[in-house]
Coordinates of C-alpha atoms in Angstrom, one line a residue:
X13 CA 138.4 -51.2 -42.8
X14 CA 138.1 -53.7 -39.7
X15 CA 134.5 -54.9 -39.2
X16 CA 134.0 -54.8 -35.5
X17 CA 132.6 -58.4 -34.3
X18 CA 129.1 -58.6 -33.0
X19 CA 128.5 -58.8 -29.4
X20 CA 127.0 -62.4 -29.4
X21 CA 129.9 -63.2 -31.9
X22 CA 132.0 -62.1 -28.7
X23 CA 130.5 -64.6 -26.5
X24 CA 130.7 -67.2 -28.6
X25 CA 134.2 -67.4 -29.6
X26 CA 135.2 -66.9 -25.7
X27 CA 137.0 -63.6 -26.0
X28 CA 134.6 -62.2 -22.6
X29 CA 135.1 -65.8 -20.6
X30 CA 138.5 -65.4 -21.6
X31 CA 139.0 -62.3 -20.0
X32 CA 137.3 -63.5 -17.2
X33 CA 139.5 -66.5 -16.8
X34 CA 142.5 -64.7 -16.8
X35 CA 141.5 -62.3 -14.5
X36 CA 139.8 -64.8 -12.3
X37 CA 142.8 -66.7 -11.9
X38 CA 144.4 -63.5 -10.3
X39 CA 141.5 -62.9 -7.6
X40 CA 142.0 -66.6 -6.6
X41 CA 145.1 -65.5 -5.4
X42 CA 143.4 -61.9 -4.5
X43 CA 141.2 -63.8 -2.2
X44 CA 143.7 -66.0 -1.6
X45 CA 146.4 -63.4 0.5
X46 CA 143.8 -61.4 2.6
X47 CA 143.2 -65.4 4.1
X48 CA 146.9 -65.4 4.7
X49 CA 147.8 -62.4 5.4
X50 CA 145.2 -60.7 7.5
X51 CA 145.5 -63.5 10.2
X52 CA 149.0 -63.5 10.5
X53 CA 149.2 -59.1 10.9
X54 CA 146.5 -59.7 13.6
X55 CA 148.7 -62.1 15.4
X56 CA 151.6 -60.2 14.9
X57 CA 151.3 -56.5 15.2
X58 CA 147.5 -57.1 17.1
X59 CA 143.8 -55.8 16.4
X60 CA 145.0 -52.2 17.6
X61 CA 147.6 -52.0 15.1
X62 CA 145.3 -53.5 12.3
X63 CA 143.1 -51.1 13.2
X64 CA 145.6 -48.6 12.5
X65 CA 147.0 -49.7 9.4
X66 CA 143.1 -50.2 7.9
X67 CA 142.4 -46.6 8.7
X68 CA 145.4 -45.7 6.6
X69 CA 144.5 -48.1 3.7
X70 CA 141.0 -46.1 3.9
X71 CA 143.1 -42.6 3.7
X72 CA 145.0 -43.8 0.9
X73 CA 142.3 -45.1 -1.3
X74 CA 141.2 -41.4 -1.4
X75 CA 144.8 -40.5 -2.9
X76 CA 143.9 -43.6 -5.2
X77 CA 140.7 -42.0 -6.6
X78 CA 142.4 -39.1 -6.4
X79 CA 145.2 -40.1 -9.2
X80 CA 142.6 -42.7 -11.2
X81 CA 140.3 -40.2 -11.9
X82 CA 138.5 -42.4 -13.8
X83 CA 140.7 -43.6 -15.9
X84 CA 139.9 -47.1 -15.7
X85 CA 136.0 -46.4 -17.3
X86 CA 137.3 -43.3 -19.5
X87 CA 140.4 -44.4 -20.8
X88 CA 139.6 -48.2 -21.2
X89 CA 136.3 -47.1 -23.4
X90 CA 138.4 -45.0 -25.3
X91 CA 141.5 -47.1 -25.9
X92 CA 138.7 -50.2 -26.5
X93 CA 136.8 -48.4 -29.5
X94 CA 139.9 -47.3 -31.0
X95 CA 142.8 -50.2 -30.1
X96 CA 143.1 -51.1 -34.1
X97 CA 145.1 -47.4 -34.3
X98 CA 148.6 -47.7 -32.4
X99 CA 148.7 -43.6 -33.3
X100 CA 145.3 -43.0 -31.3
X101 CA 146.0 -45.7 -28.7
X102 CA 150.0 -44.1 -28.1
X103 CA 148.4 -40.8 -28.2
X104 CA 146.2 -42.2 -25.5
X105 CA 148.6 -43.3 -23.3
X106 CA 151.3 -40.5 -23.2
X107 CA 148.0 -38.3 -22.1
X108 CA 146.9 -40.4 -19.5
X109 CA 149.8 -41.5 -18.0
X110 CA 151.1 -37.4 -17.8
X111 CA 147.7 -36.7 -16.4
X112 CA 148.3 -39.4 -13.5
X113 CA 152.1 -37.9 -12.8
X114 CA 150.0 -34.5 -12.4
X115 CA 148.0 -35.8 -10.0
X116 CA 150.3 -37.8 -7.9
X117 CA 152.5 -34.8 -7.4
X118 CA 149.5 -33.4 -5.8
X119 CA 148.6 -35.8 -4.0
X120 CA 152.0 -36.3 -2.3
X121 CA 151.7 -32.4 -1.1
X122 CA 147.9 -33.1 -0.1
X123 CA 149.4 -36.5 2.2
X124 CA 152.5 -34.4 3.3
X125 CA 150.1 -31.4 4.6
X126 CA 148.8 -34.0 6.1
X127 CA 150.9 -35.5 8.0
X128 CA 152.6 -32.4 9.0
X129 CA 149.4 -31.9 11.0
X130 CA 149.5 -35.0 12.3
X131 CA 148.8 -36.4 16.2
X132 CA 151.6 -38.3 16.8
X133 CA 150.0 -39.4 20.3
X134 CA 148.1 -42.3 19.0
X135 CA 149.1 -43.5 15.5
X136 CA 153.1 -42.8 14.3
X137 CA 152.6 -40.6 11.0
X138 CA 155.9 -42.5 9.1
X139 CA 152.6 -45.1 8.6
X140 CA 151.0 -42.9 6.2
X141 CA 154.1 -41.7 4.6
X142 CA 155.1 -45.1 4.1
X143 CA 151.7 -46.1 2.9
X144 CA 151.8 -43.9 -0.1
X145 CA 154.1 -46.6 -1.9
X146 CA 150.2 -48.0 -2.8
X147 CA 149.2 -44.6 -4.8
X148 CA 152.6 -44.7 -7.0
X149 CA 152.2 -48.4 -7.9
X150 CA 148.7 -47.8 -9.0
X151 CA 149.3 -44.6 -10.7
X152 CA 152.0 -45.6 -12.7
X153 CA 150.2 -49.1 -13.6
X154 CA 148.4 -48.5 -17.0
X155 CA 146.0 -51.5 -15.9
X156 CA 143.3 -49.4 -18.4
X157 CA 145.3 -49.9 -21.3
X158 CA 145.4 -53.5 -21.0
X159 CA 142.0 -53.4 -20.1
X160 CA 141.1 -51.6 -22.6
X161 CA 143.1 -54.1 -25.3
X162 CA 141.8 -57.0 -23.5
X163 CA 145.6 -58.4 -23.1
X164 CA 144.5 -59.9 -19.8
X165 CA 146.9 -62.5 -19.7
X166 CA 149.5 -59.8 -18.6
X167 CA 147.8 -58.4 -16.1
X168 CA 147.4 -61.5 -14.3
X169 CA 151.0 -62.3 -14.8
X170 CA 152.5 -59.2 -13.1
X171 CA 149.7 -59.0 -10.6
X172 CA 150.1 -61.8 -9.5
X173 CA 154.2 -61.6 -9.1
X174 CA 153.8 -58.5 -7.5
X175 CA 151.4 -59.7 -4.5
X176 CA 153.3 -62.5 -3.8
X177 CA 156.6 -60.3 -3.5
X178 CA 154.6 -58.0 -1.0
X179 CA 153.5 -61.1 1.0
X180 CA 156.9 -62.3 1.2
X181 CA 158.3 -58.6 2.4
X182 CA 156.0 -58.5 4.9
X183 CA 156.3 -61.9 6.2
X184 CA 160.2 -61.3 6.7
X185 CA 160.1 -57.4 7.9
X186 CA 157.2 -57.2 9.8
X187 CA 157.8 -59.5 12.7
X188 CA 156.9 -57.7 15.7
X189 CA 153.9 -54.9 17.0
X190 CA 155.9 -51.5 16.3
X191 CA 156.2 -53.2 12.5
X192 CA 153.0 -51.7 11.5
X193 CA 154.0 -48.6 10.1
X194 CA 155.5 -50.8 7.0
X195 CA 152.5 -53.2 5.9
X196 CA 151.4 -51.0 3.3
X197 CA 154.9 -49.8 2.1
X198 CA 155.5 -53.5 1.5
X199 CA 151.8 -53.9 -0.4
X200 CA 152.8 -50.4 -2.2
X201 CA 156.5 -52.1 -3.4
X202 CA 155.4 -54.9 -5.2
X203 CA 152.8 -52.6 -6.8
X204 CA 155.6 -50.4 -7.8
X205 CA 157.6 -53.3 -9.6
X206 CA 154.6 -54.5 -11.4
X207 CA 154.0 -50.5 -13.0
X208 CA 158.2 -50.4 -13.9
X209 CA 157.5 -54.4 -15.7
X210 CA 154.5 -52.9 -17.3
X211 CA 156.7 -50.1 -19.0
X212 CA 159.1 -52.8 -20.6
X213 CA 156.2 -55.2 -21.5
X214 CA 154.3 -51.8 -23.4
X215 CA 157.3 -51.0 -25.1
X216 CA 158.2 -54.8 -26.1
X217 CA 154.2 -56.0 -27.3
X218 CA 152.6 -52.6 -28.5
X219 CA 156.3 -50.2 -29.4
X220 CA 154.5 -48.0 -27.0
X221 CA 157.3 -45.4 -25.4
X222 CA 155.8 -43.0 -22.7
X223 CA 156.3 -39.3 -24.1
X224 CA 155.1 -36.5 -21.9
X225 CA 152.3 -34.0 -23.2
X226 CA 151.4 -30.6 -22.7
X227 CA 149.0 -29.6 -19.9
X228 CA 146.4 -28.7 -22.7
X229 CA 146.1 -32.4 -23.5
X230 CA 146.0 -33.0 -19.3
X231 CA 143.2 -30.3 -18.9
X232 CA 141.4 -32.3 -21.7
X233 CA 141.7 -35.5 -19.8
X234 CA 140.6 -34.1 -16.6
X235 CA 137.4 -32.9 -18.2
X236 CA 136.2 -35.9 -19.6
X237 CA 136.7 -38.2 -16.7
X238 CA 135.7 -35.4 -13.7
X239 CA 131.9 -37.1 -13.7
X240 CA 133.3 -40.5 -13.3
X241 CA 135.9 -39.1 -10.9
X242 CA 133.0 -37.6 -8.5
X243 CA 131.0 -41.0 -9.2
X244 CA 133.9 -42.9 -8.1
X245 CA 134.8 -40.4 -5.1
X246 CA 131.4 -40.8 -3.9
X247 CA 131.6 -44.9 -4.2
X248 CA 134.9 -44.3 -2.1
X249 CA 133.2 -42.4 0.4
X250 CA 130.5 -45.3 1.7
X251 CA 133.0 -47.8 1.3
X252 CA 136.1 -46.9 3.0
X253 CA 134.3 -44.1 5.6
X254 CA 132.9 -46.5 7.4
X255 CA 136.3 -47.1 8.9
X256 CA 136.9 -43.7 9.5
X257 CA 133.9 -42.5 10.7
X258 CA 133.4 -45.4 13.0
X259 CA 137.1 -44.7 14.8
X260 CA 135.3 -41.4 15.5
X261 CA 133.4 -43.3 18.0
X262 CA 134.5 -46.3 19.0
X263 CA 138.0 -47.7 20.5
X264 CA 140.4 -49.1 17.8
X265 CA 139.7 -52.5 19.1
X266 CA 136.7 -52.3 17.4
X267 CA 137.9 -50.6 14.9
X268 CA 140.1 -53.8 14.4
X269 CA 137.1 -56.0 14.9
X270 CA 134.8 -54.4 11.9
X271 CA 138.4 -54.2 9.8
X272 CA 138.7 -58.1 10.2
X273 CA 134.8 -58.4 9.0
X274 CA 135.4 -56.3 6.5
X275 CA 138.7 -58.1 4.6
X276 CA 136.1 -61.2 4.8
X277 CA 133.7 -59.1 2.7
X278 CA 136.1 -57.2 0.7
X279 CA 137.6 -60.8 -0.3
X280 CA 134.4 -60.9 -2.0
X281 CA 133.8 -58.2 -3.3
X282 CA 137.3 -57.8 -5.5
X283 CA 135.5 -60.4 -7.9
X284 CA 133.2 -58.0 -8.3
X285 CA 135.9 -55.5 -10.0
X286 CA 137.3 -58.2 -12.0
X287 CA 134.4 -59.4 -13.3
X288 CA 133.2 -55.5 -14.3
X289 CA 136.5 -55.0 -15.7
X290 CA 136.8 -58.1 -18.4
X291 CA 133.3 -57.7 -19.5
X292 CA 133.1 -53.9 -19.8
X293 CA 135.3 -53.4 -23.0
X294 CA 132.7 -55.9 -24.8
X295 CA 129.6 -54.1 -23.3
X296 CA 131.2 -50.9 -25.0
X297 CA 130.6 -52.2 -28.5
X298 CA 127.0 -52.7 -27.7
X299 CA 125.8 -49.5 -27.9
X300 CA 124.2 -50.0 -31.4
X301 CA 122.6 -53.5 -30.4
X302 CA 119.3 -54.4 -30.3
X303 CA 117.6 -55.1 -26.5
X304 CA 117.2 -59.3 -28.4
X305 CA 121.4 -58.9 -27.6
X306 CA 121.4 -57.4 -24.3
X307 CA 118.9 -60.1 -23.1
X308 CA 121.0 -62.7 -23.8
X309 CA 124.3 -60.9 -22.4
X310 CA 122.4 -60.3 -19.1
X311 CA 120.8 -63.8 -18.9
X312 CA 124.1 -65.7 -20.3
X313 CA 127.1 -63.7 -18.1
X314 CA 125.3 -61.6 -15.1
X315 CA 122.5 -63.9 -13.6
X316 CA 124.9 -67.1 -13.2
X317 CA 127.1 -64.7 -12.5
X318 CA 125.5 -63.2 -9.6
X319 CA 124.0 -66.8 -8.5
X320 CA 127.8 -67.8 -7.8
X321 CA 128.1 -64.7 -5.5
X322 CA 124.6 -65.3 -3.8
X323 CA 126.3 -69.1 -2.7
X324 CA 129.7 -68.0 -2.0
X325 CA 128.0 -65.0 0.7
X326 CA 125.8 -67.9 1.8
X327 CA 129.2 -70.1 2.6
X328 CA 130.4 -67.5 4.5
X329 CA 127.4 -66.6 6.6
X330 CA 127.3 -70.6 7.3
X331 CA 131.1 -70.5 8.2
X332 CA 131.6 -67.3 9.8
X333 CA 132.4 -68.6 13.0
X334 CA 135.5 -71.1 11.4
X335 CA 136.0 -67.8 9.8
X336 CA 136.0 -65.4 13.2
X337 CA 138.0 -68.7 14.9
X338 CA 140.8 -68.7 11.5
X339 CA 141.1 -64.5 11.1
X340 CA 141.7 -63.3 14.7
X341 CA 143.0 -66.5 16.2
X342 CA 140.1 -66.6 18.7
X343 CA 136.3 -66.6 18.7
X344 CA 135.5 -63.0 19.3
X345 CA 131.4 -63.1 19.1
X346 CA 131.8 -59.3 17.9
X347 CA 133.9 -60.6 14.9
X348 CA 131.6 -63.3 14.4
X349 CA 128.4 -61.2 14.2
X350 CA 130.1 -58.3 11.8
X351 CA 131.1 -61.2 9.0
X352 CA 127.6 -62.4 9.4
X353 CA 125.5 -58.6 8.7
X354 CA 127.9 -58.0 6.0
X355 CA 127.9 -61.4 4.3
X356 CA 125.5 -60.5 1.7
X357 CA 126.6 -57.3 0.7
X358 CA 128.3 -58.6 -2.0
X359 CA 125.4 -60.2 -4.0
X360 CA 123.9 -56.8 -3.3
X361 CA 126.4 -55.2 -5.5
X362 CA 126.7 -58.0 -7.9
X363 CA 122.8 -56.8 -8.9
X364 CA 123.8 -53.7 -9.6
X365 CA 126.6 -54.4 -12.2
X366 CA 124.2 -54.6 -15.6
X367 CA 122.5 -51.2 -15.4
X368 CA 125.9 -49.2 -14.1
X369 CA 127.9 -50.7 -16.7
X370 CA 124.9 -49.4 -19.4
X371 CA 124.2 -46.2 -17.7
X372 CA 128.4 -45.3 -18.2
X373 CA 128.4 -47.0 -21.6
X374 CA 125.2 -44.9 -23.1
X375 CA 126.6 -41.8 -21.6
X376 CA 124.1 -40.6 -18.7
X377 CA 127.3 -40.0 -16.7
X378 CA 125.9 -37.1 -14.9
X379 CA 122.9 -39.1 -13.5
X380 CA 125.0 -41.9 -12.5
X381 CA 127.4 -39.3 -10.7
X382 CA 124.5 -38.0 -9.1
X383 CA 123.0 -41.3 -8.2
X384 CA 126.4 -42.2 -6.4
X385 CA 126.6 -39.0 -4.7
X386 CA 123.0 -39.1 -3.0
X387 CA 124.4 -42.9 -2.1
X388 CA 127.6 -41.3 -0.2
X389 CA 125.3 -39.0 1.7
X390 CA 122.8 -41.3 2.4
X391 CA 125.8 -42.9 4.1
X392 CA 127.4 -40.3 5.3
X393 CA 124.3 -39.3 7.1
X394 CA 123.4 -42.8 8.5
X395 CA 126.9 -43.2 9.6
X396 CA 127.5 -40.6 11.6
X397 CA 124.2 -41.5 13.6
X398 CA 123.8 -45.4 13.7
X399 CA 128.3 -45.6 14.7
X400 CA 127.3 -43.2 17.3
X401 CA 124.8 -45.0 19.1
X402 CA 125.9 -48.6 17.7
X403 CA 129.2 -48.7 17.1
X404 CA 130.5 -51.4 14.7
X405 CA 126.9 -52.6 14.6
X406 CA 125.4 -49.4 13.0
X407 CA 128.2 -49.1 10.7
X408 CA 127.4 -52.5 9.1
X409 CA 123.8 -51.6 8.9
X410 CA 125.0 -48.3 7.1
X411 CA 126.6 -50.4 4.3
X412 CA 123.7 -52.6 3.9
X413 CA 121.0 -49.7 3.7
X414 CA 123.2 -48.0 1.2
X415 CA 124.0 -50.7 -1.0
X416 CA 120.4 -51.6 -1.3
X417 CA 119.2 -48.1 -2.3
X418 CA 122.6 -47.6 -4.8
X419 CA 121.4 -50.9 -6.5
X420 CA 117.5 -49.8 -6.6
X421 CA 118.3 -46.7 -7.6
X422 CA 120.7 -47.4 -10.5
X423 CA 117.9 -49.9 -11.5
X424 CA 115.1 -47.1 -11.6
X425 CA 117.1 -44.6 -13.3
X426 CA 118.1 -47.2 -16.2
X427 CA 114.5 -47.8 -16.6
X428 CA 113.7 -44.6 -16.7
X429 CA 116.6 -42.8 -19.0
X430 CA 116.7 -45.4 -21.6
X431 CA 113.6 -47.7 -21.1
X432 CA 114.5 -49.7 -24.6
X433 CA 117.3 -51.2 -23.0
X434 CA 114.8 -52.1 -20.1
X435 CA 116.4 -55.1 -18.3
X436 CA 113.2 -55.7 -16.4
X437 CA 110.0 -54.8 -19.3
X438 CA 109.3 -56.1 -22.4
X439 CA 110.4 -52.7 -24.4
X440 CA 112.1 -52.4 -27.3
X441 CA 113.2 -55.1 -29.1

């Protein structure tokens, strides 16, 4: 039998700061395109048009939860605590992956209703057709499994292939203004090609062949990740609302002003998700650890951790007008002021990280689903009220207001639910 390695054993030999080297070398580049890219559709198809294709990114990333389903916490825990079986793992994979063809199916009719539907007076509908390229590339990605096996180096591989193929399509076909409808079927193909290299890689390294399962096995799978997939819905719904909810009100020149502020932020942000995602399969395995353990995870990985955000959100408060100036091509003062509210959101979620990850990983999924959900109508709420009477303004105070109670409130219900893990008090040992 295979003696799982302790926690601080992980540390030690590298196997977390490896993950989080290999995935950090991807969101270099992930940070590294919205610089290129976002300045270059601005001068190209204009802040209208930006404005336009941001609102159908927003749309899209419900489609995304939609087919996720939380996958990436559910079946990356699972496929973590049981990779030494290829039987379980496989078994794991044929599930999922049928689960996810489910659900895009669905989500294809949900986007063709849609559309069908559709005011054609202001925005052409082919955009969102053509944007739904992104929800079959990251369906048919099994980035959970390799998550979930730690095989990082992969990831970063084909990622990072497959975003400089959809830079490269879009720097050759979109060329002029009415181009905008195909900005995120380009970002969608090279997705696409990175999910059919995944396939070959699967079958090469693991001898993992997709089989399709019965819908017994998909029912199964739908119940155990529904609480994350509320939890993540209600993420989705105060971070990419704002967009929508502000075009409610305002002109889609401001529209395209916040969506330029908020690519700055975002750029941020994505380490964020890579660094949850390399240190969550470790946190899994310490569920039986003593709080002596935990201590030193939180003071060795997650306060220098979020120190490195804190500068980098000071950096770009300091240089948001080079920043304004490089993005739209122009100082716009409006542009200038967003990237400056929203700066520090980042580090607000970076503060957050330690007692989500431990809430998911010691099973009080319903109260972090419910935590989330009184987040998303706090925002909701807020949104609707501070866009109307402040436009982009009030919609960047929305994020800030409910970032700050999400991260408070995750923090109090940690403290409360398991108060032996207590990453404030002296409890527990």
């Amino acid at each position: 039998m295979n003696k799982k390695r302790p926690f601080g054993n992980d540390l030690i030999s590298g196997r977390i700061l490896k993950n989080l080297a290999s995935l950090g070398s991807l969101q270099i580049l992930n940070f590294l395109i919205p610089m290129v890219l976002s300045p270059y559709l601005v001068r190209v198809i204009g802040l209208e048009n930006f404005g336009r294709v941001a609102v159908a990114q927003a749309i899209i990333s419900y489609l995304n939860i939609i087919t996720d389903f939380g996958f990436y916490i559910t079946a990356t825990k699972e496929i973590s605590q049981n990779r030494e079986n290829k039987k379980v793992v496989g078994a794991i994979y044929n599930e999922v992956l049928t689960t996810k063809i489910y659900l895009l199916v669905l989500t294809f009719l949900f986007l063709s209703g849609f559309v069908a539907l559709f005011d054609e007076t202001d925005t052409n509908p082919l955009l969102y057709i053509f944007s739904f390229t992104m929800v079959i590339g990251q369906a048919l990605f099994p980035i959970w499994l390799f998550h979930g096996l730690e095989d990082m180096k992969y990831i970063t591989l084909v990622n990072s292939a497959s975003k400089v193929v959809s830079l490269l399509l879009i720097f050759f076909f979109v060329t002029e203004t009415t181009d905008y409808i195909y900005v995120n079927f380009f970002l969608g193909v090279g997705t696409i090609l990175a999910a059919i290299a995944s396939f070959y890689f699967v079958k090469s390294k693991y001898g993992l062949v997709y089989k399709p399962v019965a819908i017994t096995q998909v029912r199964h799978h739908l119940k155990e990740g529904k609480d994350i997939f509320v939890s993540n819905f209600a993420v989705n719904l105060y971070t990419n609302s704002n967009i929508l909810i502000l075009g409610l009100f305002a002109p889609v020149q401001i529209v395209g002003y916040y969506s330029v502020a908020e690519k700055v932020m975002n750029a941020v942000r994505q380490l964020l998700g890579v660094y949850f995602q390399a240190i969550y399969p470790s946190m899994c395995n310490l569920v039986s650890k003593t709080k002596k353990e935990l201590i030193e995870v939180t003071l060795r990985v997650h306060l220098p951790f979020s120190l490195g955000i804190m500068f980098l959100c000071s950096g770009i408060n300091f240089f948001s007008e080079e920043l304004t100036q490089y993005f739209s091509g122009t100082y716009t003062q409006e542009i200038n002021y967003l990237i400056r509210l929203l700066s520090f959101v980042p580090f607000i979620v970076a503060l957050n990280i330690p007692s989500n990850q431990l809430l998911l990983i010691y099973g009080y999924k319903e109260t972090y689903r419910t935590t989330l959900l009184l987040g998303s109508l706090l925002n909701l709420l807020l949104n609707f009220v501070l866009s109307y009477f402040y436009l982009a303004q009030g919609t960047g105070i929305t994020v800030i207001l409910t970032e700050v109670f999400i991260t408070v409130s995750l923090l109090t219900v940690l403290e409360k639910k398991n108060p032996v893990y207590s990453l404030l008090f002296k409890k527990g040992t």
